[in-house]
């Protein structure tokens, strides 16, 4: 359910003396059978009535149930929505690494499967990487080809990623990787136009074949940095929404219940949980000393991969959005002063000065 519908229902039912919980669930078919991540919000007393049931059916990580009361009203469904937005971002990033290896490095499906399995044994360990490796081993019964090669390159969506982008834009919380992932699903649906554009505009060869071995470790590191950017944007959005809507979210608890059962479960969530345990008021994961160090060790590889892909015309918009977010977030100065000058010039919207308090307006057309 859209979180606004959940909020409305909670308010209407409270007036009628009824207890209502909006419960987000993630885990797919495996979660349904073996335990999902459960994200409940709503009436706290009502949650206590069903807590033993939820804890019994939720996924377990070291005996710890992946469920927690998240807050009043629509808190649970909001967290689930952002979970799905992060999911969109991670899937786009993994798809880009596949494209780089397949079209850029000309690696076989068997080689790509081996690489993903190796990555999944390291710091990139995650459910999405695990299933990605498995996908490359599936053979199509009808054609005898690898199934991945006969699937049409049009990605569908049910709208939860778009909801995340809409909310992020409304709350002015930058979520550039998630936004890009949503846009790329839209763009993938323009198959006929993409084919026509390739003929009209020409399509670069995208050949990185001469250096695949040298690029694999940088590609792994680039994906890791981009994953951190995606989680950072999602968690920052949760913080802003919690303050705006009065959810009272605990980011450490959110990270804890995402460690098992859900689609975005990953080893990285242990580090994210620790970051918020150390500093519950952390405004952005990039300000955590340990995660910042992880990024700094690998950022050159992200930049290198983007340079290589852009040079040969391979699209990597999610990776590019990750680097742009990193470079912009850590920049003590951005060119927004020019935008403010332009706004004041054509619309008298005023601007702030760096050397004085208050709002100012200039008659720009006068010398």
mmCIF file of C-alpha atoms in Angstrom:
data_model
loop_
_atom_site.group_PDB
_atom_site.id
_atom_site.type_symbol
_atom_site.label_atom_id
_atom_site.label_comp_id
_atom_site.label_asym_id
_atom_site.label_seq_id
_atom_site.Cartn_x
_atom_site.Cartn_y
_atom_site.Cartn_z
ATOM 1 C CA UNK A 1 0.000 0.000 0.000
ATOM 2 C CA UNK A 2 1.084 3.561 -0.622
ATOM 3 C CA UNK A 3 2.076 5.037 2.717
ATOM 4 C CA UNK A 4 -0.419 7.894 2.394
ATOM 5 C CA UNK A 5 -3.265 5.378 2.062
ATOM 6 C CA UNK A 6 -1.964 3.594 5.147
ATOM 7 C CA UNK A 7 -1.818 6.854 7.074
ATOM 8 C CA UNK A 8 -5.373 7.714 6.063
ATOM 9 C CA UNK A 9 -6.698 4.302 7.031
ATOM 10 C CA UNK A 10 -4.928 4.398 10.385
ATOM 11 C CA UNK A 11 -6.476 7.766 11.207
ATOM 12 C CA UNK A 12 -9.965 6.753 10.076
ATOM 13 C CA UNK A 13 -9.922 3.464 11.987
ATOM 14 C CA UNK A 14 -8.506 5.049 15.130
ATOM 15 C CA UNK A 15 -11.528 7.346 15.205
ATOM 16 C CA UNK A 16 -13.725 4.235 15.123
ATOM 17 C CA UNK A 17 -11.846 2.621 17.991
ATOM 18 C CA UNK A 18 -10.132 0.026 15.807
ATOM 19 C CA UNK A 19 -6.476 -0.978 15.954
ATOM 20 C CA UNK A 20 -4.714 -0.899 12.579
ATOM 21 C CA UNK A 21 -1.243 -1.999 11.513
ATOM 22 C CA UNK A 22 0.351 -1.269 8.148
ATOM 23 C CA UNK A 23 2.885 -4.046 7.682
ATOM 24 C CA UNK A 24 5.558 -4.058 5.007
ATOM 25 C CA UNK A 25 6.899 -7.480 4.026
ATOM 26 C CA UNK A 26 9.881 -8.407 1.858
ATOM 27 C CA UNK A 27 11.238 -11.771 0.884
ATOM 28 C CA UNK A 28 9.440 -13.029 -2.205
ATOM 29 C CA UNK A 29 8.599 -16.698 -2.551
ATOM 30 C CA UNK A 30 11.494 -17.831 -0.357
ATOM 31 C CA UNK A 31 10.486 -15.383 2.331
ATOM 32 C CA UNK A 32 6.939 -16.693 2.269
ATOM 33 C CA UNK A 33 8.183 -20.217 2.946
ATOM 34 C CA UNK A 34 11.179 -19.653 5.200
ATOM 35 C CA UNK A 35 10.610 -16.262 6.801
ATOM 36 C CA UNK A 36 10.476 -12.691 5.468
ATOM 37 C CA UNK A 37 11.672 -9.379 6.805
ATOM 38 C CA UNK A 38 8.632 -7.780 8.433
ATOM 39 C CA UNK A 39 8.232 -4.000 8.764
ATOM 40 C CA UNK A 40 5.193 -3.156 10.934
ATOM 41 C CA UNK A 41 3.924 0.299 11.774
ATOM 42 C CA UNK A 42 0.782 1.651 13.369
ATOM 43 C CA UNK A 43 -0.667 1.251 16.829
ATOM 44 C CA UNK A 44 2.070 0.252 19.298
ATOM 45 C CA UNK A 45 -0.322 -1.571 21.660
ATOM 46 C CA UNK A 46 -1.790 -3.431 18.705
ATOM 47 C CA UNK A 47 1.682 -4.496 17.636
ATOM 48 C CA UNK A 48 2.367 -6.009 21.055
ATOM 49 C CA UNK A 49 -0.702 -8.200 20.611
ATOM 50 C CA UNK A 50 0.704 -9.768 17.432
ATOM 51 C CA UNK A 51 4.424 -9.446 18.179
ATOM 52 C CA UNK A 52 4.894 -13.125 19.186
ATOM 53 C CA UNK A 53 3.356 -14.234 15.885
ATOM 54 C CA UNK A 54 5.483 -11.861 13.816
ATOM 55 C CA UNK A 55 8.667 -12.846 15.650
ATOM 56 C CA UNK A 56 7.876 -16.527 15.108
ATOM 57 C CA UNK A 57 7.353 -16.248 11.342
ATOM 58 C CA UNK A 58 10.042 -13.652 10.525
ATOM 59 C CA UNK A 59 13.425 -14.558 9.078
ATOM 60 C CA UNK A 60 16.145 -15.218 11.647
ATOM 61 C CA UNK A 61 19.748 -13.989 11.690
ATOM 62 C CA UNK A 62 21.736 -15.700 14.427
ATOM 63 C CA UNK A 63 18.440 -16.365 16.217
ATOM 64 C CA UNK A 64 17.372 -12.727 15.967
ATOM 65 C CA UNK A 65 13.972 -12.179 14.331
ATOM 66 C CA UNK A 66 13.983 -9.722 11.421
ATOM 67 C CA UNK A 67 10.985 -7.739 12.648
ATOM 68 C CA UNK A 68 10.585 -4.638 14.808
ATOM 69 C CA UNK A 69 7.906 -2.095 15.558
ATOM 70 C CA UNK A 70 8.969 0.883 13.468
ATOM 71 C CA UNK A 71 6.614 3.666 14.496
ATOM 72 C CA UNK A 72 3.091 5.061 14.317
ATOM 73 C CA UNK A 73 0.823 5.470 11.305
ATOM 74 C CA UNK A 74 2.432 4.588 8.002
ATOM 75 C CA UNK A 75 5.968 4.062 9.322
ATOM 76 C CA UNK A 76 6.079 0.397 8.311
ATOM 77 C CA UNK A 77 4.878 0.905 4.772
ATOM 78 C CA UNK A 78 7.170 3.902 4.314
ATOM 79 C CA UNK A 79 10.186 1.801 5.307
ATOM 80 C CA UNK A 80 9.048 -0.936 2.916
ATOM 81 C CA UNK A 81 8.697 1.622 0.120
ATOM 82 C CA UNK A 82 12.250 2.881 0.629
ATOM 83 C CA UNK A 83 13.446 -0.718 0.828
ATOM 84 C CA UNK A 84 12.056 -1.191 -2.673
ATOM 85 C CA UNK A 85 13.649 2.021 -3.886
ATOM 86 C CA UNK A 86 17.031 0.779 -2.676
ATOM 87 C CA UNK A 87 16.245 -2.530 -4.379
ATOM 88 C CA UNK A 88 15.716 -0.715 -7.692
ATOM 89 C CA UNK A 89 19.067 1.026 -7.308
ATOM 90 C CA UNK A 90 21.019 -2.132 -6.460
ATOM 91 C CA UNK A 91 19.464 -4.081 -9.315
ATOM 92 C CA UNK A 92 20.364 -1.338 -11.800
ATOM 93 C CA UNK A 93 23.954 -1.233 -10.567
ATOM 94 C CA UNK A 94 24.376 -5.004 -10.831
ATOM 95 C CA UNK A 95 22.827 -4.947 -14.306
ATOM 96 C CA UNK A 96 25.384 -2.339 -15.371
ATOM 97 C CA UNK A 97 28.281 -4.508 -14.180
ATOM 98 C CA UNK A 98 26.790 -7.369 -16.208
ATOM 99 C CA UNK A 99 26.592 -5.168 -19.296
ATOM 100 C CA UNK A 100 30.187 -4.055 -18.844
ATOM 101 C CA UNK A 101 31.380 -7.649 -18.582
ATOM 102 C CA UNK A 102 29.150 -8.958 -21.385
ATOM 103 C CA UNK A 103 29.269 -6.252 -24.052
ATOM 104 C CA UNK A 104 32.416 -4.480 -22.931
ATOM 105 C CA UNK A 105 34.733 -7.313 -21.933
ATOM 106 C CA UNK A 106 33.061 -10.000 -24.104
ATOM 107 C CA UNK A 107 33.032 -12.478 -21.223
ATOM 108 C CA UNK A 108 30.940 -15.637 -21.466
ATOM 109 C CA UNK A 109 27.958 -16.361 -19.244
ATOM 110 C CA UNK A 110 30.013 -19.034 -17.479
ATOM 111 C CA UNK A 111 32.787 -16.540 -16.764
ATOM 112 C CA UNK A 112 30.301 -13.945 -15.518
ATOM 113 C CA UNK A 113 28.668 -16.501 -13.235
ATOM 114 C CA UNK A 114 32.045 -17.425 -11.757
ATOM 115 C CA UNK A 115 32.875 -13.762 -11.156
ATOM 116 C CA UNK A 116 29.578 -13.020 -9.411
ATOM 117 C CA UNK A 117 29.972 -16.078 -7.221
ATOM 118 C CA UNK A 118 33.467 -14.991 -6.255
ATOM 119 C CA UNK A 119 32.290 -11.444 -5.509
ATOM 120 C CA UNK A 120 29.481 -12.853 -3.384
ATOM 121 C CA UNK A 121 32.047 -14.558 -1.164
ATOM 122 C CA UNK A 122 33.630 -11.193 -0.410
ATOM 123 C CA UNK A 123 32.411 -7.798 0.812
ATOM 124 C CA UNK A 124 29.704 -7.676 -1.882
ATOM 125 C CA UNK A 125 27.922 -10.646 -0.283
ATOM 126 C CA UNK A 126 24.186 -10.138 -0.783
ATOM 127 C CA UNK A 127 21.011 -11.911 -1.813
ATOM 128 C CA UNK A 128 20.807 -10.025 -5.112
ATOM 129 C CA UNK A 129 24.347 -10.998 -6.097
ATOM 130 C CA UNK A 130 23.680 -14.611 -5.093
ATOM 131 C CA UNK A 131 20.613 -14.922 -7.320
ATOM 132 C CA UNK A 132 22.380 -13.035 -10.120
ATOM 133 C CA UNK A 133 25.114 -15.679 -10.175
ATOM 134 C CA UNK A 134 22.468 -18.411 -10.261
ATOM 135 C CA UNK A 135 20.660 -16.756 -13.173
ATOM 136 C CA UNK A 136 23.707 -17.162 -15.421
ATOM 137 C CA UNK A 137 23.627 -20.933 -14.979
ATOM 138 C CA UNK A 138 20.022 -21.388 -16.111
ATOM 139 C CA UNK A 139 19.516 -22.999 -19.537
ATOM 140 C CA UNK A 140 16.331 -22.387 -21.533
ATOM 141 C CA UNK A 141 14.410 -25.630 -22.103
ATOM 142 C CA UNK A 142 12.982 -24.342 -25.372
ATOM 143 C CA UNK A 143 16.154 -23.208 -27.148
ATOM 144 C CA UNK A 144 19.013 -24.782 -25.219
ATOM 145 C CA UNK A 145 20.570 -21.337 -24.854
ATOM 146 C CA UNK A 146 21.307 -19.583 -21.584
ATOM 147 C CA UNK A 147 17.955 -18.186 -20.486
ATOM 148 C CA UNK A 148 19.438 -14.747 -19.786
ATOM 149 C CA UNK A 149 20.186 -14.398 -23.526
ATOM 150 C CA UNK A 150 16.569 -14.918 -24.633
ATOM 151 C CA UNK A 151 14.938 -12.559 -22.124
ATOM 152 C CA UNK A 152 13.828 -9.275 -23.723
ATOM 153 C CA UNK A 153 15.697 -6.240 -22.388
ATOM 154 C CA UNK A 154 12.605 -4.417 -21.102
ATOM 155 C CA UNK A 155 12.351 -4.132 -17.306
ATOM 156 C CA UNK A 156 8.886 -3.890 -15.781
ATOM 157 C CA UNK A 157 7.972 -2.241 -12.489
ATOM 158 C CA UNK A 158 5.046 -2.067 -10.102
ATOM 159 C CA UNK A 159 5.667 1.513 -8.991
ATOM 160 C CA UNK A 160 7.254 1.313 -5.548
ATOM 161 C CA UNK A 161 10.579 2.631 -6.819
ATOM 162 C CA UNK A 162 8.747 5.528 -8.442
ATOM 163 C CA UNK A 163 6.939 6.189 -5.130
ATOM 164 C CA UNK A 164 10.343 6.396 -3.432
ATOM 165 C CA UNK A 165 11.590 8.879 -6.019
ATOM 166 C CA UNK A 166 8.425 10.957 -5.706
ATOM 167 C CA UNK A 167 8.732 11.097 -1.929
ATOM 168 C CA UNK A 168 12.434 11.919 -2.094
ATOM 169 C CA UNK A 169 11.748 14.801 -4.470
ATOM 170 C CA UNK A 170 8.913 16.040 -2.279
ATOM 171 C CA UNK A 171 11.061 15.932 0.869
ATOM 172 C CA UNK A 172 14.086 17.377 -0.985
ATOM 173 C CA UNK A 173 16.214 14.383 -0.028
ATOM 174 C CA UNK A 174 18.572 13.563 -2.929
ATOM 175 C CA UNK A 175 18.147 9.969 -4.145
ATOM 176 C CA UNK A 176 19.939 10.148 -7.471
ATOM 177 C CA UNK A 177 20.792 6.459 -7.835
ATOM 178 C CA UNK A 178 17.210 5.403 -7.109
ATOM 179 C CA UNK A 179 15.851 8.071 -9.469
ATOM 180 C CA UNK A 180 18.217 6.877 -12.193
ATOM 181 C CA UNK A 181 17.174 3.263 -11.694
ATOM 182 C CA UNK A 182 13.513 4.202 -12.104
ATOM 183 C CA UNK A 183 14.287 6.233 -15.219
ATOM 184 C CA UNK A 184 16.304 3.381 -16.738
ATOM 185 C CA UNK A 185 13.385 0.986 -16.349
ATOM 186 C CA UNK A 186 11.290 3.534 -18.222
ATOM 187 C CA UNK A 187 13.968 3.886 -20.885
ATOM 188 C CA UNK A 188 14.290 0.122 -21.258
ATOM 189 C CA UNK A 189 10.619 0.044 -22.254
ATOM 190 C CA UNK A 190 11.333 2.211 -25.305
ATOM 191 C CA UNK A 191 12.732 -0.776 -27.188
ATOM 192 C CA UNK A 192 11.622 0.245 -30.671
ATOM 193 C CA UNK A 193 12.891 3.785 -30.189
ATOM 194 C CA UNK A 194 16.232 2.504 -28.883
ATOM 195 C CA UNK A 195 16.660 0.299 -31.934
ATOM 196 C CA UNK A 196 15.809 3.209 -34.252
ATOM 197 C CA UNK A 197 18.128 5.561 -32.375
ATOM 198 C CA UNK A 198 20.988 3.086 -32.658
ATOM 199 C CA UNK A 199 20.580 3.093 -36.435
ATOM 200 C CA UNK A 200 20.151 6.867 -36.659
ATOM 201 C CA UNK A 201 22.843 7.959 -34.194
ATOM 202 C CA UNK A 202 25.233 5.071 -34.467
ATOM 203 C CA UNK A 203 26.128 2.831 -31.544
ATOM 204 C CA UNK A 204 29.749 2.800 -30.268
ATOM 205 C CA UNK A 205 31.487 -0.553 -30.210
ATOM 206 C CA UNK A 206 31.737 -0.567 -26.417
ATOM 207 C CA UNK A 207 34.853 -2.738 -26.604
ATOM 208 C CA UNK A 208 36.900 -3.163 -23.418
ATOM 209 C CA UNK A 209 38.154 -6.572 -24.539
ATOM 210 C CA UNK A 210 41.830 -5.643 -24.421
ATOM 211 C CA UNK A 211 41.870 -5.184 -20.650
ATOM 212 C CA UNK A 212 39.188 -7.335 -18.936
ATOM 213 C CA UNK A 213 41.451 -8.827 -16.260
ATOM 214 C CA UNK A 214 42.707 -5.395 -15.234
ATOM 215 C CA UNK A 215 39.156 -4.049 -14.922
ATOM 216 C CA UNK A 216 37.497 -6.804 -12.897
ATOM 217 C CA UNK A 217 38.788 -5.749 -9.481
ATOM 218 C CA UNK A 218 38.045 -2.066 -10.166
ATOM 219 C CA UNK A 219 34.555 -3.070 -11.327
ATOM 220 C CA UNK A 220 33.973 -4.973 -8.086
ATOM 221 C CA UNK A 221 35.141 -1.986 -6.055
ATOM 222 C CA UNK A 222 33.034 0.391 -8.132
ATOM 223 C CA UNK A 223 29.932 -1.702 -7.427
ATOM 224 C CA UNK A 224 30.701 -1.699 -3.701
ATOM 225 C CA UNK A 225 31.035 2.081 -3.566
ATOM 226 C CA UNK A 226 27.840 2.510 -5.585
ATOM 227 C CA UNK A 227 25.999 0.148 -3.231
ATOM 228 C CA UNK A 228 27.067 2.306 -0.289
ATOM 229 C CA UNK A 229 25.758 5.396 -2.120
ATOM 230 C CA UNK A 230 22.408 3.681 -2.691
ATOM 231 C CA UNK A 231 21.957 2.639 0.922
ATOM 232 C CA UNK A 232 23.140 6.074 2.050
ATOM 233 C CA UNK A 233 20.489 7.815 -0.049
ATOM 234 C CA UNK A 234 17.744 5.483 1.152
ATOM 235 C CA UNK A 235 18.672 5.805 4.823
ATOM 236 C CA UNK A 236 18.946 9.596 4.529
ATOM 237 C CA UNK A 237 15.446 9.662 3.037
ATOM 238 C CA UNK A 238 14.148 7.581 5.958
ATOM 239 C CA UNK A 239 15.687 10.055 8.389
ATOM 240 C CA UNK A 240 14.071 13.043 6.665
ATOM 241 C CA UNK A 241 10.691 11.301 6.402
ATOM 242 C CA UNK A 242 10.831 10.280 10.049
ATOM 243 C CA UNK A 243 11.361 13.891 11.089
ATOM 244 C CA UNK A 244 8.667 15.165 8.718
ATOM 245 C CA UNK A 245 5.971 12.611 9.496
ATOM 246 C CA UNK A 246 6.794 11.881 13.128
ATOM 247 C CA UNK A 247 7.622 8.215 12.590
ATOM 248 C CA UNK A 248 10.399 8.128 15.192
ATOM 249 C CA UNK A 249 12.337 5.595 13.129
ATOM 250 C CA UNK A 250 15.460 3.930 14.499
ATOM 251 C CA UNK A 251 17.842 3.528 11.532
ATOM 252 C CA UNK A 252 19.826 0.883 13.407
ATOM 253 C CA UNK A 253 16.653 -1.183 13.832
ATOM 254 C CA UNK A 254 15.786 -0.762 10.161
ATOM 255 C CA UNK A 255 19.230 -2.041 9.181
ATOM 256 C CA UNK A 256 18.882 -4.911 11.664
ATOM 257 C CA UNK A 257 15.613 -6.237 10.257
ATOM 258 C CA UNK A 258 16.883 -5.884 6.679
ATOM 259 C CA UNK A 259 19.773 -8.290 7.364
ATOM 260 C CA UNK A 260 17.640 -11.376 6.731
ATOM 261 C CA UNK A 261 14.632 -12.417 4.678
ATOM 262 C CA UNK A 262 14.389 -9.326 2.496
ATOM 263 C CA UNK A 263 15.541 -8.760 -1.081
ATOM 264 C CA UNK A 264 18.201 -6.159 -0.192
ATOM 265 C CA UNK A 265 19.827 -8.183 2.583
ATOM 266 C CA UNK A 266 23.590 -7.854 2.380
ATOM 267 C CA UNK A 267 26.708 -8.098 4.501
ATOM 268 C CA UNK A 268 26.994 -4.325 4.182
ATOM 269 C CA UNK A 269 23.944 -3.921 6.448
ATOM 270 C CA UNK A 270 25.988 -5.054 9.460
ATOM 271 C CA UNK A 271 28.288 -2.065 8.903
ATOM 272 C CA UNK A 272 25.289 0.199 8.370
ATOM 273 C CA UNK A 273 23.692 -1.011 11.580
ATOM 274 C CA UNK A 274 26.938 -0.415 13.464
ATOM 275 C CA UNK A 275 27.214 3.113 12.036
ATOM 276 C CA UNK A 276 23.771 4.043 13.385
ATOM 277 C CA UNK A 277 24.368 2.229 16.659
ATOM 278 C CA UNK A 278 27.452 4.370 17.182
ATOM 279 C CA UNK A 279 25.617 7.540 16.136
ATOM 280 C CA UNK A 280 21.800 7.326 15.948
ATOM 281 C CA UNK A 281 21.685 10.938 14.698
ATOM 282 C CA UNK A 282 24.055 10.325 11.782
ATOM 283 C CA UNK A 283 22.642 12.432 8.916
ATOM 284 C CA UNK A 284 24.281 10.373 6.165
ATOM 285 C CA UNK A 285 26.222 7.117 6.053
ATOM 286 C CA UNK A 286 29.042 8.877 4.220
ATOM 287 C CA UNK A 287 29.776 10.706 7.483
ATOM 288 C CA UNK A 288 30.482 7.453 9.314
ATOM 289 C CA UNK A 289 34.291 7.192 9.637
ATOM 290 C CA UNK A 290 34.499 3.501 8.747
ATOM 291 C CA UNK A 291 32.204 3.637 5.732
ATOM 292 C CA UNK A 292 33.891 6.843 4.586
ATOM 293 C CA UNK A 293 37.196 4.995 4.635
ATOM 294 C CA UNK A 294 35.672 2.135 2.618
ATOM 295 C CA UNK A 295 34.586 4.666 0.001
ATOM 296 C CA UNK A 296 37.903 6.498 -0.101
ATOM 297 C CA UNK A 297 39.818 3.259 -0.678
ATOM 298 C CA UNK A 298 37.709 2.441 -3.734
ATOM 299 C CA UNK A 299 36.524 5.706 -5.263
ATOM 300 C CA UNK A 300 39.365 5.810 -7.800
ATOM 301 C CA UNK A 301 38.150 2.479 -9.179
ATOM 302 C CA UNK A 302 34.607 3.827 -9.573
ATOM 303 C CA UNK A 303 36.003 6.810 -11.458
ATOM 304 C CA UNK A 304 38.181 4.545 -13.612
ATOM 305 C CA UNK A 305 35.262 2.311 -14.597
ATOM 306 C CA UNK A 306 33.147 5.317 -15.550
ATOM 307 C CA UNK A 307 35.997 6.778 -17.608
ATOM 308 C CA UNK A 308 36.401 3.491 -19.468
ATOM 309 C CA UNK A 309 32.710 2.947 -20.130
ATOM 310 C CA UNK A 310 32.089 6.518 -21.259
ATOM 311 C CA UNK A 311 35.105 6.354 -23.577
ATOM 312 C CA UNK A 312 33.647 3.382 -25.467
ATOM 313 C CA UNK A 313 29.967 4.342 -25.224
ATOM 314 C CA UNK A 314 28.745 1.760 -22.715
ATOM 315 C CA UNK A 315 25.907 3.223 -20.605
ATOM 316 C CA UNK A 316 26.512 3.117 -16.855
ATOM 317 C CA UNK A 317 24.057 5.721 -15.528
ATOM 318 C CA UNK A 318 23.676 4.213 -12.063
ATOM 319 C CA UNK A 319 27.429 4.110 -11.495
ATOM 320 C CA UNK A 320 27.697 7.660 -12.860
ATOM 321 C CA UNK A 321 24.921 8.855 -10.546
ATOM 322 C CA UNK A 322 26.754 7.264 -7.625
ATOM 323 C CA UNK A 323 29.987 9.089 -8.390
ATOM 324 C CA UNK A 324 28.203 12.388 -9.021
ATOM 325 C CA UNK A 325 26.416 12.073 -5.681
ATOM 326 C CA UNK A 326 29.700 11.353 -3.908
ATOM 327 C CA UNK A 327 31.498 14.262 -5.562
ATOM 328 C CA UNK A 328 28.601 16.643 -4.916
ATOM 329 C CA UNK A 329 27.934 15.601 -1.321
ATOM 330 C CA UNK A 330 31.542 16.142 -0.271
ATOM 331 C CA UNK A 331 31.950 19.406 -2.188
ATOM 332 C CA UNK A 332 32.087 22.374 0.180
ATOM 333 C CA UNK A 333 31.153 24.605 -2.758
ATOM 334 C CA UNK A 334 28.617 23.968 -5.517
ATOM 335 C CA UNK A 335 27.577 26.273 -8.386
ATOM 336 C CA UNK A 336 24.152 26.815 -6.809
ATOM 337 C CA UNK A 337 25.057 30.478 -6.244
ATOM 338 C CA UNK A 338 24.725 31.003 -10.013
ATOM 339 C CA UNK A 339 21.317 29.313 -9.986
ATOM 340 C CA UNK A 340 20.202 31.655 -7.229
ATOM 341 C CA UNK A 341 21.460 34.633 -9.220
ATOM 342 C CA UNK A 342 19.542 33.431 -12.280
ATOM 343 C CA UNK A 343 16.366 32.941 -10.224
ATOM 344 C CA UNK A 344 16.649 36.415 -8.803
ATOM 345 C CA UNK A 345 17.403 37.878 -12.238
ATOM 346 C CA UNK A 346 14.323 36.510 -14.019
ATOM 347 C CA UNK A 347 11.903 36.152 -11.108
ATOM 348 C CA UNK A 348 13.061 38.384 -8.235
ATOM 349 C CA UNK A 349 13.169 35.273 -6.022
ATOM 350 C CA UNK A 350 15.930 36.845 -3.839
ATOM 351 C CA UNK A 351 19.095 35.155 -2.618
ATOM 352 C CA UNK A 352 21.173 34.802 0.528
ATOM 353 C CA UNK A 353 24.652 36.261 0.846
ATOM 354 C CA UNK A 354 27.687 34.441 2.150
ATOM 355 C CA UNK A 355 28.747 37.497 4.147
ATOM 356 C CA UNK A 356 25.466 38.752 5.642
ATOM 357 C CA UNK A 357 22.160 37.514 7.052
ATOM 358 C CA UNK A 358 18.805 38.017 5.359
ATOM 359 C CA UNK A 359 17.300 37.898 1.869
ATOM 360 C CA UNK A 360 18.579 40.134 -0.937
ATOM 361 C CA UNK A 361 17.397 41.191 -4.389
ATOM 362 C CA UNK A 362 19.321 42.882 -7.169
ATOM 363 C CA UNK A 363 18.108 44.852 -10.179
ATOM 364 C CA UNK A 364 20.319 42.888 -12.539
ATOM 365 C CA UNK A 365 19.496 44.821 -15.673
ATOM 366 C CA UNK A 366 20.938 48.016 -14.256
ATOM 367 C CA UNK A 367 24.665 48.725 -14.350
#
